[in-house]
Amino acid sequence: MFGYANSLKFEKLSKALIGILAVASAILFPLGLYYGLLGSPDDYQQSQTVRIMYVHVPAAWTALFCYMSMAGAGLMHIIWRHTVAGLYIRAACGLGAGFTAICLITGSLWGAKMWGTWWVWDARLTSVLILFFLYLGIIALKDAFDNPERGTTACAWLSVIGAVNIPIIKFSVDWWNTLHQPASLTSPSKMLNPAMTNEFIIPLLIMAAAYMTLFGCLVLIRTRTEIRLRKEMVKNMRSVQHGLV
Amino acid sequence: MDWSEFIAMDGYGLYVWGAYGITFFILLLMLVTTWIGSRS
Amino acid sequence: MSIVLGMIAHDIKSDMKGSAQYISITMFYVLAITLFPLAIGPETNMLRLMAPGLLVVCAVLSSLMAQERMFKEDLRDGTLEMLTFSNCPYALIIFAKIIAHWILTGLPASIIAPVLALMLDTSIEQALIAAPVIATLCLILSLLGAMLAALSLKARKGTVLLALVALPLYIPMLIFSTSILDMSATVGINNAIAPSLFLLSILAVLLPMSPIVSSILVKWTIEE
């Protein structure tokens, strides 16, 4: 990991990985869509709306994975001054917010017809909503400083603080949900968590792999962009210095 | 499965296709912003 | 130890001397709660049901308003920097600041909370429980908020940014505090052990962690 603090090594590795991940993603998406939309049965309770699960649940997983990776990168940036790790955080936060948005909107559509309302306060959707706000906070903090380096470090700290909070948030929301649950057979939580058999799990996992490979590919491209931007900034600063001296 | 049945999705067509549509719209947005970023 | 007490006393005195900003935070709490019956209607059944949520949410918002002031003044007049040269560990100094901040904002709010609870037509038992709950909640928020305030100290648009960053992280405390107040009305305070323990354990973790992390962050901000 620490060899890649040197951006040259990172750039070599990322070039190879981007290609592989892009191809993998291009294969996995059609595969997942086939199995999700055609190759799997509908649910006896929810009929065809259960197919929304195949875009909703993997988005939640990817959004959470993205945040955890940002927290890990944050630790590397804070403790070991790993430059590329800091730039990774800048790159990943926008993507994470996007996956969170996908999860929220598809979740809303999933619950809408069944419940007649456009938002369901179930445990997963509420936790993901809070995660969305965490992402927005990081995106806002990123560029709120005059010196971009300070913004990167601040985001690193916020990612770590947020990650420590995430288990607490998940736990408290789950707990809150059980408190306020009307004890009915068709509660929101039961609906948005259908019984899982193999026929449901396989498309789910394929779509999850599709999302993750896409995320990996895009985040590497974005990190390369951030590295390039930082190099340009440093070059500008140096030329100003030389001009003055 | 019959093609028209596929589109209708048991009456939930709007929601299912809406969800998939939004998903791919946002994924496309991610792709495009990443691409523009790497160009500029 | 005496240094910590001295710092707390100093912070409190200097605020009392100033434009009494912190009193206005408690006033904000009172006003915010008063807005709700005015907006929603005085029907007591509804107010009683909403009371736990209202008391806690308005406390969170008041705490947020006060949070930025924790370090800004001292950053501006250079005190924060000078204090890094003292013999006392910086974490203890930050701890003193946090406690002083809580004494000036959270504690008055928790004292007025029972009065506000009674205004919202809760039972006397619920109103009395509101005081320690709000006090603990505000202490937790001051501790957590100190870290975030230190982080956004030199950012542009500091206040709004702090609110955006802090509120998602405050949500668990909000859930647990409201549950304590809610449960004490429905099943009695003796059965509200679970959320109380969660809240206290969060406090136990933050009490050492926040001053240490905040002092690191403040030093990082100063060393620009």
JSON list of N, CA, C and O in Angstrom, two decimals, chain C residues 183-206:
[
{"chain": "C", "resi": 183, "resn": "MET", "atom": "N", "xyz": [-40.29, 6.72, 26.57]},
{"chain": "C", "resi": 183, "resn": "MET", "atom": "CA", "xyz": [-40.54, 5.52, 27.36]},
{"chain": "C", "resi": 183, "resn": "MET", "atom": "C", "xyz": [-40.94, 5.89, 28.77]},
{"chain": "C", "resi": 183, "resn": "MET", "atom": "O", "xyz": [-41.73, 5.20, 29.40]},
{"chain": "C", "resi": 184, "resn": "SER", "atom": "N", "xyz": [-40.38, 6.99, 29.30]},
{"chain": "C", "resi": 184, "resn": "SER", "atom": "CA", "xyz": [-40.72, 7.32, 30.68]},
{"chain": "C", "resi": 184, "resn": "SER", "atom": "C", "xyz": [-42.17, 7.72, 30.78]},
{"chain": "C", "resi": 184, "resn": "SER", "atom": "O", "xyz": [-42.77, 7.65, 31.84]},
{"chain": "C", "resi": 185, "resn": "ALA", "atom": "N", "xyz": [-42.78, 8.12, 29.67]},
{"chain": "C", "resi": 185, "resn": "ALA", "atom": "CA", "xyz": [-44.21, 8.43, 29.70]},
{"chain": "C", "resi": 185, "resn": "ALA", "atom": "C", "xyz": [-45.04, 7.18, 29.55]},
{"chain": "C", "resi": 185, "resn": "ALA", "atom": "O", "xyz": [-46.08, 7.05, 30.18]},
{"chain": "C", "resi": 186, "resn": "THR", "atom": "N", "xyz": [-44.58, 6.24, 28.70]},
{"chain": "C", "resi": 186, "resn": "THR", "atom": "CA", "xyz": [-45.42, 5.08, 28.43]},
{"chain": "C", "resi": 186, "resn": "THR", "atom": "C", "xyz": [-45.17, 3.94, 29.41]},
{"chain": "C", "resi": 186, "resn": "THR", "atom": "O", "xyz": [-46.11, 3.41, 29.98]},
{"chain": "C", "resi": 187, "resn": "VAL", "atom": "N", "xyz": [-43.89, 3.55, 29.59]},
{"chain": "C", "resi": 187, "resn": "VAL", "atom": "CA", "xyz": [-43.65, 2.38, 30.43]},
{"chain": "C", "resi": 187, "resn": "VAL", "atom": "C", "xyz": [-42.94, 2.72, 31.72]},
{"chain": "C", "resi": 187, "resn": "VAL", "atom": "O", "xyz": [-42.57, 1.85, 32.48]},
{"chain": "C", "resi": 188, "resn": "GLY", "atom": "N", "xyz": [-42.73, 3.99, 32.00]},
{"chain": "C", "resi": 188, "resn": "GLY", "atom": "CA", "xyz": [-42.09, 4.34, 33.26]},
{"chain": "C", "resi": 188, "resn": "GLY", "atom": "C", "xyz": [-40.58, 4.35, 33.13]},
{"chain": "C", "resi": 188, "resn": "GLY", "atom": "O", "xyz": [-40.02, 3.58, 32.37]},
{"chain": "C", "resi": 189, "resn": "ILE", "atom": "N", "xyz": [-39.93, 5.21, 33.90]},
{"chain": "C", "resi": 189, "resn": "ILE", "atom": "CA", "xyz": [-38.50, 5.42, 33.73]},
{"chain": "C", "resi": 189, "resn": "ILE", "atom": "C", "xyz": [-37.71, 4.16, 34.06]},
{"chain": "C", "resi": 189, "resn": "ILE", "atom": "O", "xyz": [-36.64, 3.92, 33.52]},
{"chain": "C", "resi": 190, "resn": "ASN", "atom": "N", "xyz": [-38.24, 3.30, 34.95]},
{"chain": "C", "resi": 190, "resn": "ASN", "atom": "CA", "xyz": [-37.45, 2.12, 35.31]},
{"chain": "C", "resi": 190, "resn": "ASN", "atom": "C", "xyz": [-37.26, 1.18, 34.15]},
{"chain": "C", "resi": 190, "resn": "ASN", "atom": "O", "xyz": [-36.32, 0.39, 34.14]},
{"chain": "C", "resi": 191, "resn": "ASN", "atom": "N", "xyz": [-38.16, 1.24, 33.17]},
{"chain": "C", "resi": 191, "resn": "ASN", "atom": "CA", "xyz": [-37.99, 0.35, 32.02]},
{"chain": "C", "resi": 191, "resn": "ASN", "atom": "C", "xyz": [-37.27, 1.01, 30.88]},
{"chain": "C", "resi": 191, "resn": "ASN", "atom": "O", "xyz": [-37.09, 0.40, 29.83]},
{"chain": "C", "resi": 192, "resn": "ALA", "atom": "N", "xyz": [-36.87, 2.25, 31.06]},
{"chain": "C", "resi": 192, "resn": "ALA", "atom": "CA", "xyz": [-36.16, 2.95, 29.98]},
{"chain": "C", "resi": 192, "resn": "ALA", "atom": "C", "xyz": [-34.67, 2.79, 30.15]},
{"chain": "C", "resi": 192, "resn": "ALA", "atom": "O", "xyz": [-33.90, 3.70, 29.87]},
{"chain": "C", "resi": 193, "resn": "ILE", "atom": "N", "xyz": [-34.25, 1.62, 30.62]},
{"chain": "C", "resi": 193, "resn": "ILE", "atom": "CA", "xyz": [-32.83, 1.42, 30.90]},
{"chain": "C", "resi": 193, "resn": "ILE", "atom": "C", "xyz": [-32.03, 1.41, 29.61]},
{"chain": "C", "resi": 193, "resn": "ILE", "atom": "O", "xyz": [-30.97, 2.01, 29.52]},
{"chain": "C", "resi": 194, "resn": "ALA", "atom": "N", "xyz": [-32.56, 0.73, 28.61]},
{"chain": "C", "resi": 194, "resn": "ALA", "atom": "CA", "xyz": [-31.77, 0.51, 27.38]},
{"chain": "C", "resi": 194, "resn": "ALA", "atom": "C", "xyz": [-31.27, 1.81, 26.76]},
{"chain": "C", "resi": 194, "resn": "ALA", "atom": "O", "xyz": [-30.06, 1.99, 26.60]},
{"chain": "C", "resi": 195, "resn": "PRO", "atom": "N", "xyz": [-32.17, 2.73, 26.39]},
{"chain": "C", "resi": 195, "resn": "PRO", "atom": "CA", "xyz": [-31.64, 3.95, 25.78]},
{"chain": "C", "resi": 195, "resn": "PRO", "atom": "C", "xyz": [-30.77, 4.76, 26.72]},
{"chain": "C", "resi": 195, "resn": "PRO", "atom": "O", "xyz": [-29.82, 5.43, 26.27]},
{"chain": "C", "resi": 196, "resn": "SER", "atom": "N", "xyz": [-31.06, 4.72, 28.03]},
{"chain": "C", "resi": 196, "resn": "SER", "atom": "CA", "xyz": [-30.21, 5.47, 28.97]},
{"chain": "C", "resi": 196, "resn": "SER", "atom": "C", "xyz": [-28.80, 4.93, 28.94]},
{"chain": "C", "resi": 196, "resn": "SER", "atom": "O", "xyz": [-27.82, 5.68, 28.92]},
{"chain": "C", "resi": 197, "resn": "LEU", "atom": "N", "xyz": [-28.70, 3.58, 28.91]},
{"chain": "C", "resi": 197, "resn": "LEU", "atom": "CA", "xyz": [-27.36, 2.99, 28.89]},
{"chain": "C", "resi": 197, "resn": "LEU", "atom": "C", "xyz": [-26.64, 3.33, 27.60]},
{"chain": "C", "resi": 197, "resn": "LEU", "atom": "O", "xyz": [-25.44, 3.61, 27.61]},
{"chain": "C", "resi": 198, "resn": "PHE", "atom": "N", "xyz": [-27.38, 3.31, 26.47]},
{"chain": "C", "resi": 198, "resn": "PHE", "atom": "CA", "xyz": [-26.73, 3.67, 25.20]},
{"chain": "C", "resi": 198, "resn": "PHE", "atom": "C", "xyz": [-26.19, 5.09, 25.27]},
{"chain": "C", "resi": 198, "resn": "PHE", "atom": "O", "xyz": [-25.06, 5.38, 24.87]},
{"chain": "C", "resi": 199, "resn": "LEU", "atom": "N", "xyz": [-27.03, 6.01, 25.77]},
{"chain": "C", "resi": 199, "resn": "LEU", "atom": "CA", "xyz": [-26.62, 7.41, 25.84]},
{"chain": "C", "resi": 199, "resn": "LEU", "atom": "C", "xyz": [-25.40, 7.56, 26.74]},
{"chain": "C", "resi": 199, "resn": "LEU", "atom": "O", "xyz": [-24.42, 8.23, 26.39]},
{"chain": "C", "resi": 200, "resn": "LEU", "atom": "N", "xyz": [-25.44, 6.89, 27.91]},
{"chain": "C", "resi": 200, "resn": "LEU", "atom": "CA", "xyz": [-24.33, 7.03, 28.82]},
{"chain": "C", "resi": 200, "resn": "LEU", "atom": "C", "xyz": [-23.05, 6.41, 28.27]},
{"chain": "C", "resi": 200, "resn": "LEU", "atom": "O", "xyz": [-21.95, 6.91, 28.51]},
{"chain": "C", "resi": 201, "resn": "SER", "atom": "N", "xyz": [-23.21, 5.32, 27.53]},
{"chain": "C", "resi": 201, "resn": "SER", "atom": "CA", "xyz": [-21.99, 4.72, 26.98]},
{"chain": "C", "resi": 201, "resn": "SER", "atom": "C", "xyz": [-21.38, 5.60, 25.91]},
{"chain": "C", "resi": 201, "resn": "SER", "atom": "O", "xyz": [-20.16, 5.70, 25.78]},
{"chain": "C", "resi": 202, "resn": "ILE", "atom": "N", "xyz": [-22.25, 6.29, 25.12]},
{"chain": "C", "resi": 202, "resn": "ILE", "atom": "CA", "xyz": [-21.71, 7.24, 24.15]},
{"chain": "C", "resi": 202, "resn": "ILE", "atom": "C", "xyz": [-20.96, 8.34, 24.88]},
{"chain": "C", "resi": 202, "resn": "ILE", "atom": "O", "xyz": [-19.87, 8.78, 24.47]},
{"chain": "C", "resi": 203, "resn": "LEU", "atom": "N", "xyz": [-21.53, 8.82, 26.00]},
{"chain": "C", "resi": 203, "resn": "LEU", "atom": "CA", "xyz": [-20.87, 9.86, 26.77]},
{"chain": "C", "resi": 203, "resn": "LEU", "atom": "C", "xyz": [-19.52, 9.35, 27.27]},
{"chain": "C", "resi": 203, "resn": "LEU", "atom": "O", "xyz": [-18.50, 10.05, 27.21]},
{"chain": "C", "resi": 204, "resn": "ALA", "atom": "N", "xyz": [-19.51, 8.09, 27.77]},
{"chain": "C", "resi": 204, "resn": "ALA", "atom": "CA", "xyz": [-18.27, 7.54, 28.32]},
{"chain": "C", "resi": 204, "resn": "ALA", "atom": "C", "xyz": [-17.18, 7.46, 27.27]},
{"chain": "C", "resi": 204, "resn": "ALA", "atom": "O", "xyz": [-16.01, 7.67, 27.56]},
{"chain": "C", "resi": 205, "resn": "VAL", "atom": "N", "xyz": [-17.56, 7.16, 26.03]},
{"chain": "C", "resi": 205, "resn": "VAL", "atom": "CA", "xyz": [-16.55, 7.09, 24.97]},
{"chain": "C", "resi": 205, "resn": "VAL", "atom": "C", "xyz": [-16.09, 8.49, 24.57]},
{"chain": "C", "resi": 205, "resn": "VAL", "atom": "O", "xyz": [-14.90, 8.74, 24.38]},
{"chain": "C", "resi": 206, "resn": "LEU", "atom": "N", "xyz": [-17.02, 9.43, 24.48]},
{"chain": "C", "resi": 206, "resn": "LEU", "atom": "CA", "xyz": [-16.65, 10.75, 23.98]},
{"chain": "C", "resi": 206, "resn": "LEU", "atom": "C", "xyz": [-15.86, 11.55, 25.00]},
{"chain": "C", "resi": 206, "resn": "LEU", "atom": "O", "xyz": [-15.05, 12.40, 24.63]}
]
